[in-house]
């Protein structure tokens, strides 16, 4: 087992100090989307169930995300069909009743959106206590506003998740987190990736918003240089038809480069990410999935910024490469990258390929 200590708040509970059981509570954890946020719940639940081994935990999320919670003792997934049987107020009321009937007696809402607030209201009617995440909305507005910006590090999102469990009566110390042993690779993965003794570098070049994605031309410069290094094998991650096509084109254009997109299940992809030597990602879900395994993550930032609290778990600050903040002083312009002033969409392009390659070399070798 690997142990690492993130820079997060410490509380009185520590791994190895098993508190007296308060009863076999059954906690529902609401974290419906998105992929990166779901991945950030994994280290928290590892610590929670290690600290309170008598707890039963059910995660309400999309069925697609179920493989992320593999191997966490006492944790199961309840699949939310929010576009089908659980859609609308009536569907959510039915969902809340079904969850009550499986023995839920406390709820940790790590999402705090309209759907989870409907569930919260129904749970209160059932007499089931609900604690919700404090997203720090006012602090984030101050951090991202154009004028009178308050530029400071905010509480990490993963600590905000931990705070919800403390409010339920289960304080945890995230610095006690331990990563599990590495996943074994299937024959299918080894056949796809190969068995040469090289460093495996994952690259996830896309993000939900263009303002957070490294420009294709600059990424090609990085890939071209990496392809000439016989010690490195580049594995490209992404999804969707357009991204998959782009990654396939790059895999054909550059040596020692393989596209993973569309070729593995999520469970297989996670096992591969666990065995990477490093991951280069944008401010996106792939970085968080790598971080939940302890894989070194190099993150490229555009109009968002680590100060908002979404830096990958337990990664050194030096692994975050930022745009030229002298040229783009209004960064961060938003929390999620969906809002920015004119010309700021290109801010991430001020991170030079040379600086990216230098950081990759530092991390890998």
CSV table of C-alpha atoms in Angstrom, one decimal:
chain,number,residue,atom,x,y,z
A,1,UNK,CA,0.0,0.0,0.0
A,2,UNK,CA,1.2,3.5,-0.9
A,3,UNK,CA,0.7,6.3,1.6
A,4,UNK,CA,0.8,10.0,0.7
A,5,UNK,CA,-0.2,13.1,2.6
A,6,UNK,CA,-2.1,15.8,0.8
A,7,UNK,CA,-2.2,19.4,1.9
A,8,UNK,CA,-5.7,19.3,3.4
A,9,UNK,CA,-7.3,20.0,6.8
A,10,UNK,CA,-6.5,17.5,9.5
A,11,UNK,CA,-9.0,16.4,12.1
A,12,UNK,CA,-8.8,14.3,15.2
A,13,UNK,CA,-9.6,10.9,13.5
A,14,UNK,CA,-6.6,9.0,12.1
A,15,UNK,CA,-6.2,5.8,10.2
A,16,UNK,CA,-5.6,3.0,12.7
A,17,UNK,CA,-7.7,4.7,15.4
A,18,UNK,CA,-11.0,2.8,15.1
A,19,UNK,CA,-13.6,4.8,17.0
A,20,UNK,CA,-16.3,3.1,19.0
A,21,UNK,CA,-19.2,2.2,16.8
A,22,UNK,CA,-22.2,4.5,16.9
A,23,UNK,CA,-24.4,1.9,15.2
A,24,UNK,CA,-24.3,0.5,11.7
A,25,UNK,CA,-25.4,3.6,9.9
A,26,UNK,CA,-26.2,3.5,6.2
A,27,UNK,CA,-25.0,6.7,4.5
A,28,UNK,CA,-26.2,7.7,1.0
A,29,UNK,CA,-23.7,9.8,-0.9
A,30,UNK,CA,-25.1,11.9,-3.7
A,31,UNK,CA,-22.6,12.6,-6.5
A,32,UNK,CA,-24.5,12.4,-9.8
A,33,UNK,CA,-21.9,14.0,-12.2
A,34,UNK,CA,-19.5,15.0,-13.6
A,35,UNK,CA,-16.6,12.5,-14.1
A,36,UNK,CA,-13.9,14.6,-12.4
A,37,UNK,CA,-16.1,15.3,-9.4
A,38,UNK,CA,-17.1,11.7,-9.0
A,39,UNK,CA,-13.4,10.7,-9.1
A,40,UNK,CA,-12.6,13.2,-6.3
A,41,UNK,CA,-15.1,11.4,-4.0
A,42,UNK,CA,-13.0,8.2,-4.2
A,43,UNK,CA,-10.1,9.2,-1.9
A,44,UNK,CA,-12.7,10.6,0.6
A,45,UNK,CA,-14.7,7.4,0.7
A,46,UNK,CA,-11.5,5.3,1.1
A,47,UNK,CA,-10.6,7.3,4.3
A,48,UNK,CA,-14.2,7.3,5.5
A,49,UNK,CA,-14.6,3.6,5.3
A,50,UNK,CA,-11.1,2.9,6.8
A,51,UNK,CA,-11.8,5.3,9.7
A,52,UNK,CA,-15.4,4.0,10.3
A,53,UNK,CA,-15.3,0.3,9.1
A,54,UNK,CA,-18.8,-0.3,10.5
A,55,UNK,CA,-20.4,2.2,8.1
A,56,UNK,CA,-22.4,1.1,5.0
A,57,UNK,CA,-22.1,3.5,2.1
A,58,UNK,CA,-24.3,3.7,-1.0
A,59,UNK,CA,-23.2,6.1,-3.7
A,60,UNK,CA,-26.0,7.5,-5.9
A,61,UNK,CA,-24.5,8.2,-9.3
A,62,UNK,CA,-24.6,7.3,-12.9
A,63,UNK,CA,-24.1,3.6,-13.6
A,64,UNK,CA,-21.3,4.4,-16.0
A,65,UNK,CA,-19.2,5.6,-13.0
A,66,UNK,CA,-19.6,2.4,-11.0
A,67,UNK,CA,-16.0,1.0,-11.8
A,68,UNK,CA,-14.5,4.0,-10.0
A,69,UNK,CA,-15.6,2.7,-6.6
A,70,UNK,CA,-14.3,-0.8,-7.1
A,71,UNK,CA,-12.5,-2.2,-4.1
A,72,UNK,CA,-13.6,0.3,-1.5
A,73,UNK,CA,-14.9,-1.8,1.5
A,74,UNK,CA,-18.5,-1.2,2.5
A,75,UNK,CA,-19.3,0.9,-0.6
A,76,UNK,CA,-21.8,0.1,-3.3
A,77,UNK,CA,-23.4,2.0,-6.1
A,78,UNK,CA,-27.1,2.8,-6.7
A,79,UNK,CA,-27.5,3.6,-10.3
A,80,UNK,CA,-29.5,6.8,-11.0
A,81,UNK,CA,-31.6,6.7,-14.2
A,82,UNK,CA,-32.1,10.5,-14.3
A,83,UNK,CA,-33.2,10.5,-17.9
A,84,UNK,CA,-35.6,7.6,-17.4
A,85,UNK,CA,-37.4,6.2,-14.5
A,86,UNK,CA,-35.9,8.8,-12.1
A,87,UNK,CA,-36.5,11.9,-14.3
A,88,UNK,CA,-38.6,14.8,-13.0
A,89,UNK,CA,-40.0,15.4,-9.6
A,90,UNK,CA,-42.2,12.3,-9.6
A,91,UNK,CA,-39.2,10.1,-10.6
A,92,UNK,CA,-37.0,11.7,-7.9
A,93,UNK,CA,-39.7,11.1,-5.3
A,94,UNK,CA,-39.8,7.5,-6.3
A,95,UNK,CA,-36.0,7.3,-6.1
A,96,UNK,CA,-36.0,8.8,-2.6
A,97,UNK,CA,-38.6,6.2,-1.5
A,98,UNK,CA,-36.6,3.3,-2.9
A,99,UNK,CA,-33.5,4.5,-1.2
A,100,UNK,CA,-35.3,4.9,2.1
A,101,UNK,CA,-36.5,1.3,1.7
A,102,UNK,CA,-33.0,-0.1,1.4
A,103,UNK,CA,-32.2,1.4,4.9
A,104,UNK,CA,-30.6,4.8,4.2
A,105,UNK,CA,-30.6,6.7,7.4
A,106,UNK,CA,-28.2,9.6,6.6
A,107,UNK,CA,-27.4,11.5,3.4
A,108,UNK,CA,-24.3,13.3,2.3
A,109,UNK,CA,-25.1,15.6,-0.7
A,110,UNK,CA,-21.8,16.3,-2.4
A,111,UNK,CA,-23.7,17.8,-5.4
A,112,UNK,CA,-26.1,20.4,-4.3
A,113,UNK,CA,-28.0,21.0,-7.5
A,114,UNK,CA,-31.8,21.0,-8.3
A,115,UNK,CA,-32.1,17.2,-8.4
A,116,UNK,CA,-30.3,16.7,-5.1
A,117,UNK,CA,-32.4,19.4,-3.5
A,118,UNK,CA,-35.6,17.7,-4.5
A,119,UNK,CA,-34.2,14.5,-3.0
A,120,UNK,CA,-33.3,16.5,0.1
A,121,UNK,CA,-36.8,17.7,0.6
A,122,UNK,CA,-38.3,14.2,0.3
A,123,UNK,CA,-35.7,12.8,2.7
A,124,UNK,CA,-36.6,15.4,5.3
A,125,UNK,CA,-40.2,14.3,5.0
A,126,UNK,CA,-39.0,10.8,5.7
A,127,UNK,CA,-37.1,12.0,8.8
A,128,UNK,CA,-33.7,11.3,7.2
A,129,UNK,CA,-31.0,14.0,7.9
A,130,UNK,CA,-29.2,15.5,5.0
A,131,UNK,CA,-26.0,17.5,5.0
A,132,UNK,CA,-24.9,19.4,1.9
A,133,UNK,CA,-21.6,20.6,0.5
A,134,UNK,CA,-20.7,24.2,1.0
A,135,UNK,CA,-19.5,25.1,-2.5
A,136,UNK,CA,-18.1,28.4,-1.4
A,137,UNK,CA,-20.0,30.2,-4.1
A,138,UNK,CA,-19.3,33.8,-2.7
A,139,UNK,CA,-15.6,33.1,-2.4
A,140,UNK,CA,-15.5,31.7,-6.0
A,141,UNK,CA,-17.3,34.8,-7.3
A,142,UNK,CA,-14.7,36.9,-5.6
A,143,UNK,CA,-11.9,34.8,-7.1
A,144,UNK,CA,-13.3,34.9,-10.7
A,145,UNK,CA,-14.7,38.4,-10.9
A,146,UNK,CA,-13.0,40.9,-13.2
A,147,UNK,CA,-12.8,43.8,-10.8
A,148,UNK,CA,-11.7,43.7,-7.2
A,149,UNK,CA,-10.6,40.1,-7.6
A,150,UNK,CA,-9.6,38.4,-4.3
A,151,UNK,CA,-6.9,36.1,-5.6
A,152,UNK,CA,-6.2,33.5,-3.0
A,153,UNK,CA,-6.3,29.7,-2.6
A,154,UNK,CA,-9.7,28.5,-1.7
A,155,UNK,CA,-10.5,25.3,0.2
A,156,UNK,CA,-9.9,22.2,-2.0
A,157,UNK,CA,-13.1,20.6,-3.2
A,158,UNK,CA,-12.1,17.3,-1.8
A,159,UNK,CA,-11.9,18.9,1.7
A,160,UNK,CA,-15.4,20.3,1.1
A,161,UNK,CA,-16.5,16.7,0.5
A,162,UNK,CA,-14.8,15.6,3.8
A,163,UNK,CA,-16.5,18.5,5.6
A,164,UNK,CA,-20.0,17.1,4.7
A,165,UNK,CA,-19.1,13.8,6.5
A,166,UNK,CA,-17.9,15.7,9.5
A,167,UNK,CA,-21.2,17.5,9.6
A,168,UNK,CA,-22.9,14.1,9.7
A,169,UNK,CA,-20.8,13.1,12.7
A,170,UNK,CA,-17.9,11.3,10.9
A,171,UNK,CA,-14.8,13.6,10.9
A,172,UNK,CA,-12.0,12.2,8.7
A,173,UNK,CA,-8.3,13.1,8.2
A,174,UNK,CA,-7.5,13.1,4.5
A,175,UNK,CA,-3.8,13.1,5.2
A,176,UNK,CA,-4.2,9.5,6.3
A,177,UNK,CA,-5.3,8.4,2.9
A,178,UNK,CA,-3.7,5.3,1.4
A,179,UNK,CA,-3.7,4.3,-2.2
A,180,UNK,CA,-4.6,0.7,-3.0
A,181,UNK,CA,-2.2,-1.7,-4.8
A,182,UNK,CA,-2.0,-1.2,-8.6
A,183,UNK,CA,-4.6,-2.8,-10.7
A,184,UNK,CA,-3.5,-5.8,-12.8
A,185,UNK,CA,-3.5,-5.3,-16.5
A,186,UNK,CA,-5.6,-7.7,-18.7
A,187,UNK,CA,-4.2,-9.4,-21.8
A,188,UNK,CA,-6.4,-7.1,-23.9
A,189,UNK,CA,-4.7,-4.0,-22.4
A,190,UNK,CA,-1.2,-5.5,-22.8
A,191,UNK,CA,-1.9,-6.4,-26.4
A,192,UNK,CA,-3.1,-2.9,-27.1
A,193,UNK,CA,-0.3,-1.1,-25.3
A,194,UNK,CA,2.6,-3.5,-25.9
A,195,UNK,CA,5.2,-4.8,-23.5
A,196,UNK,CA,8.3,-2.8,-24.3
A,197,UNK,CA,10.2,-1.5,-21.2
A,198,UNK,CA,9.2,2.2,-21.7
A,199,UNK,CA,7.7,4.9,-19.6
A,200,UNK,CA,4.0,5.1,-20.1
A,201,UNK,CA,2.8,8.7,-20.5
A,202,UNK,CA,-1.0,9.3,-20.7
A,203,UNK,CA,-2.1,12.4,-22.5
A,204,UNK,CA,-5.7,13.7,-22.3
A,205,UNK,CA,-5.6,16.8,-24.5
A,206,UNK,CA,-9.3,17.7,-24.4
A,207,UNK,CA,-11.6,19.4,-22.0
A,208,UNK,CA,-15.3,20.3,-21.8
A,209,UNK,CA,-14.6,23.9,-22.9
A,210,UNK,CA,-12.1,25.0,-25.5
A,211,UNK,CA,-10.7,27.6,-23.1
A,212,UNK,CA,-9.2,24.7,-21.1
A,213,UNK,CA,-7.8,22.6,-24.0
A,214,UNK,CA,-4.3,23.0,-25.2
A,215,UNK,CA,-4.3,24.2,-28.9
A,216,UNK,CA,-3.9,21.3,-31.4
A,217,UNK,CA,-0.9,22.9,-33.1
A,218,UNK,CA,1.0,23.2,-29.8
A,219,UNK,CA,0.0,19.7,-28.7
A,220,UNK,CA,1.4,18.4,-32.0
A,221,UNK,CA,4.7,20.0,-31.2
A,222,UNK,CA,4.7,18.2,-27.8
A,223,UNK,CA,3.7,14.9,-29.4
A,224,UNK,CA,6.3,15.2,-32.2
A,225,UNK,CA,9.1,15.7,-29.6
A,226,UNK,CA,7.9,12.9,-27.4
A,227,UNK,CA,7.6,10.5,-30.4
A,228,UNK,CA,11.4,10.8,-30.9
A,229,UNK,CA,12.2,9.6,-27.4
A,230,UNK,CA,12.6,5.9,-27.5
A,231,UNK,CA,12.1,5.7,-23.7
A,232,UNK,CA,8.5,6.9,-23.8
A,233,UNK,CA,5.3,5.5,-25.0
A,234,UNK,CA,2.4,8.0,-25.4
A,235,UNK,CA,-1.1,6.8,-24.7
A,236,UNK,CA,-3.9,9.2,-25.8
A,237,UNK,CA,-7.1,9.4,-23.9
A,238,UNK,CA,-10.4,11.0,-24.9
A,239,UNK,CA,-14.0,10.2,-25.9
A,240,UNK,CA,-16.6,11.1,-28.5
A,241,UNK,CA,-16.4,10.8,-32.2
A,242,UNK,CA,-14.5,14.1,-32.9
A,243,UNK,CA,-12.0,13.5,-30.2
A,244,UNK,CA,-11.5,9.9,-31.1
A,245,UNK,CA,-10.9,10.8,-34.8
A,246,UNK,CA,-8.3,13.4,-33.8
A,247,UNK,CA,-6.5,11.0,-31.5
A,248,UNK,CA,-6.4,8.3,-34.1
A,249,UNK,CA,-4.9,10.7,-36.6
A,250,UNK,CA,-2.2,11.6,-34.1
A,251,UNK,CA,-1.5,8.0,-33.3
A,252,UNK,CA,-0.9,7.4,-37.0
A,253,UNK,CA,1.2,10.5,-37.5
A,254,UNK,CA,3.6,10.1,-34.5
A,255,UNK,CA,5.8,7.1,-33.5
A,256,UNK,CA,5.4,5.5,-30.1
A,257,UNK,CA,1.9,6.9,-29.8
A,258,UNK,CA,-1.3,4.9,-29.3
A,259,UNK,CA,-4.9,6.1,-29.1
A,260,UNK,CA,-6.9,4.4,-26.3
A,261,UNK,CA,-10.2,6.2,-27.2
A,262,UNK,CA,-13.1,3.8,-27.7
A,263,UNK,CA,-11.0,0.7,-27.3
A,264,UNK,CA,-11.4,-0.1,-23.6
A,265,UNK,CA,-14.2,-0.2,-21.1
A,266,UNK,CA,-14.1,2.4,-18.3
A,267,UNK,CA,-12.9,-0.3,-15.9
A,268,UNK,CA,-10.1,-1.3,-18.3
A,269,UNK,CA,-9.2,2.3,-18.8
A,270,UNK,CA,-9.0,2.9,-15.1
A,271,UNK,CA,-6.7,0.0,-14.7
A,272,UNK,CA,-4.4,1.4,-17.4
A,273,UNK,CA,-4.4,4.8,-15.9
A,274,UNK,CA,-3.4,3.2,-12.5
A,275,UNK,CA,-0.3,1.8,-14.3
A,276,UNK,CA,0.8,4.9,-16.1
A,277,UNK,CA,4.1,6.6,-15.1
A,278,UNK,CA,2.4,10.0,-15.5
A,279,UNK,CA,-0.6,11.7,-17.0
A,280,UNK,CA,-0.7,15.0,-18.8
A,281,UNK,CA,-4.2,16.4,-18.6
A,282,UNK,CA,-6.1,19.6,-18.9
A,283,UNK,CA,-8.3,20.9,-16.0
A,284,UNK,CA,-10.5,17.8,-16.7
A,285,UNK,CA,-11.8,14.5,-15.4
A,286,UNK,CA,-8.8,12.5,-16.7
A,287,UNK,CA,-6.5,14.3,-14.3
A,288,UNK,CA,-8.8,13.5,-11.4
A,289,UNK,CA,-9.0,9.8,-12.4
A,290,UNK,CA,-5.3,9.5,-12.5
A,291,UNK,CA,-4.9,11.3,-9.2
A,292,UNK,CA,-7.3,9.0,-7.4
A,293,UNK,CA,-4.7,6.2,-8.1
A,294,UNK,CA,-1.7,8.3,-7.1
A,295,UNK,CA,-0.5,8.5,-10.7
A,296,UNK,CA,1.6,11.7,-11.1
A,297,UNK,CA,-0.5,14.3,-12.9
A,298,UNK,CA,0.8,17.3,-14.9
A,299,UNK,CA,-2.1,19.7,-15.4
A,300,UNK,CA,-2.4,22.5,-18.0
A,301,UNK,CA,-4.7,25.4,-17.0
A,302,UNK,CA,-6.5,27.9,-19.2
A,303,UNK,CA,-9.0,30.4,-17.9
A,304,UNK,CA,-9.5,28.4,-14.7
A,305,UNK,CA,-7.0,28.2,-11.9
A,306,UNK,CA,-6.0,25.7,-9.1
A,307,UNK,CA,-7.0,28.3,-6.5
A,308,UNK,CA,-10.7,27.5,-7.1
A,309,UNK,CA,-10.1,24.1,-5.4
A,310,UNK,CA,-10.1,21.7,-8.3
A,311,UNK,CA,-6.4,20.8,-8.6
A,312,UNK,CA,-6.0,17.0,-8.8
A,313,UNK,CA,-5.8,15.2,-5.4
A,314,UNK,CA,-2.4,15.1,-3.7
A,315,UNK,CA,-0.4,16.5,-6.6
A,316,UNK,CA,2.5,18.9,-6.1
A,317,UNK,CA,1.7,22.6,-6.9
A,318,UNK,CA,4.6,22.5,-9.3
A,319,UNK,CA,2.7,20.0,-11.5
A,320,UNK,CA,0.2,22.7,-12.4
A,321,UNK,CA,1.4,24.7,-15.5
A,322,UNK,CA,-0.3,28.1,-15.8
A,323,UNK,CA,-0.8,30.6,-18.6
A,324,UNK,CA,1.1,33.9,-18.6
A,325,UNK,CA,-0.8,35.7,-15.8
A,326,UNK,CA,0.9,39.0,-16.7
A,327,UNK,CA,-0.6,38.8,-20.2
A,328,UNK,CA,-3.9,37.4,-18.9
A,329,UNK,CA,-4.3,39.0,-15.4
A,330,UNK,CA,-8.1,38.3,-15.2
A,331,UNK,CA,-7.5,34.6,-14.8
A,332,UNK,CA,-9.4,32.8,-13.3
A,333,UNK,CA,-12.3,34.1,-15.3
A,334,UNK,CA,-14.7,31.4,-14.2
A,335,UNK,CA,-14.7,28.2,-12.1
A,336,UNK,CA,-15.5,25.8,-15.0
A,337,UNK,CA,-14.0,27.6,-18.0
A,338,UNK,CA,-17.4,28.5,-19.6
A,339,UNK,CA,-16.9,32.3,-19.2
A,340,UNK,CA,-14.0,34.5,-20.2
A,341,UNK,CA,-13.3,37.9,-21.7
A,342,UNK,CA,-12.5,38.4,-25.4
A,343,UNK,CA,-9.1,36.8,-26.4
A,344,UNK,CA,-8.8,34.8,-23.2
A,345,UNK,CA,-9.9,31.6,-24.9
A,346,UNK,CA,-6.3,31.4,-26.2
A,347,UNK,CA,-4.7,32.0,-22.8
A,348,UNK,CA,-3.7,28.3,-22.4
A,349,UNK,CA,-1.6,28.7,-25.6
A,350,UNK,CA,0.8,30.9,-23.6
A,351,UNK,CA,2.1,27.8,-22.0
A,352,UNK,CA,5.0,26.8,-24.2
A,353,UNK,CA,5.6,23.3,-25.6
A,354,UNK,CA,9.1,23.6,-24.2
A,355,UNK,CA,7.8,24.1,-20.7
A,356,UNK,CA,5.4,21.1,-21.0
A,357,UNK,CA,8.2,18.9,-22.3
A,358,UNK,CA,10.5,20.0,-19.5
A,359,UNK,CA,7.9,19.2,-16.8
A,360,UNK,CA,7.2,15.8,-18.4
A,361,UNK,CA,10.9,15.0,-18.4
A,362,UNK,CA,11.2,16.0,-14.7
A,363,UNK,CA,8.3,13.8,-13.7
A,364,UNK,CA,9.2,10.7,-15.7
A,365,UNK,CA,12.9,10.7,-15.2
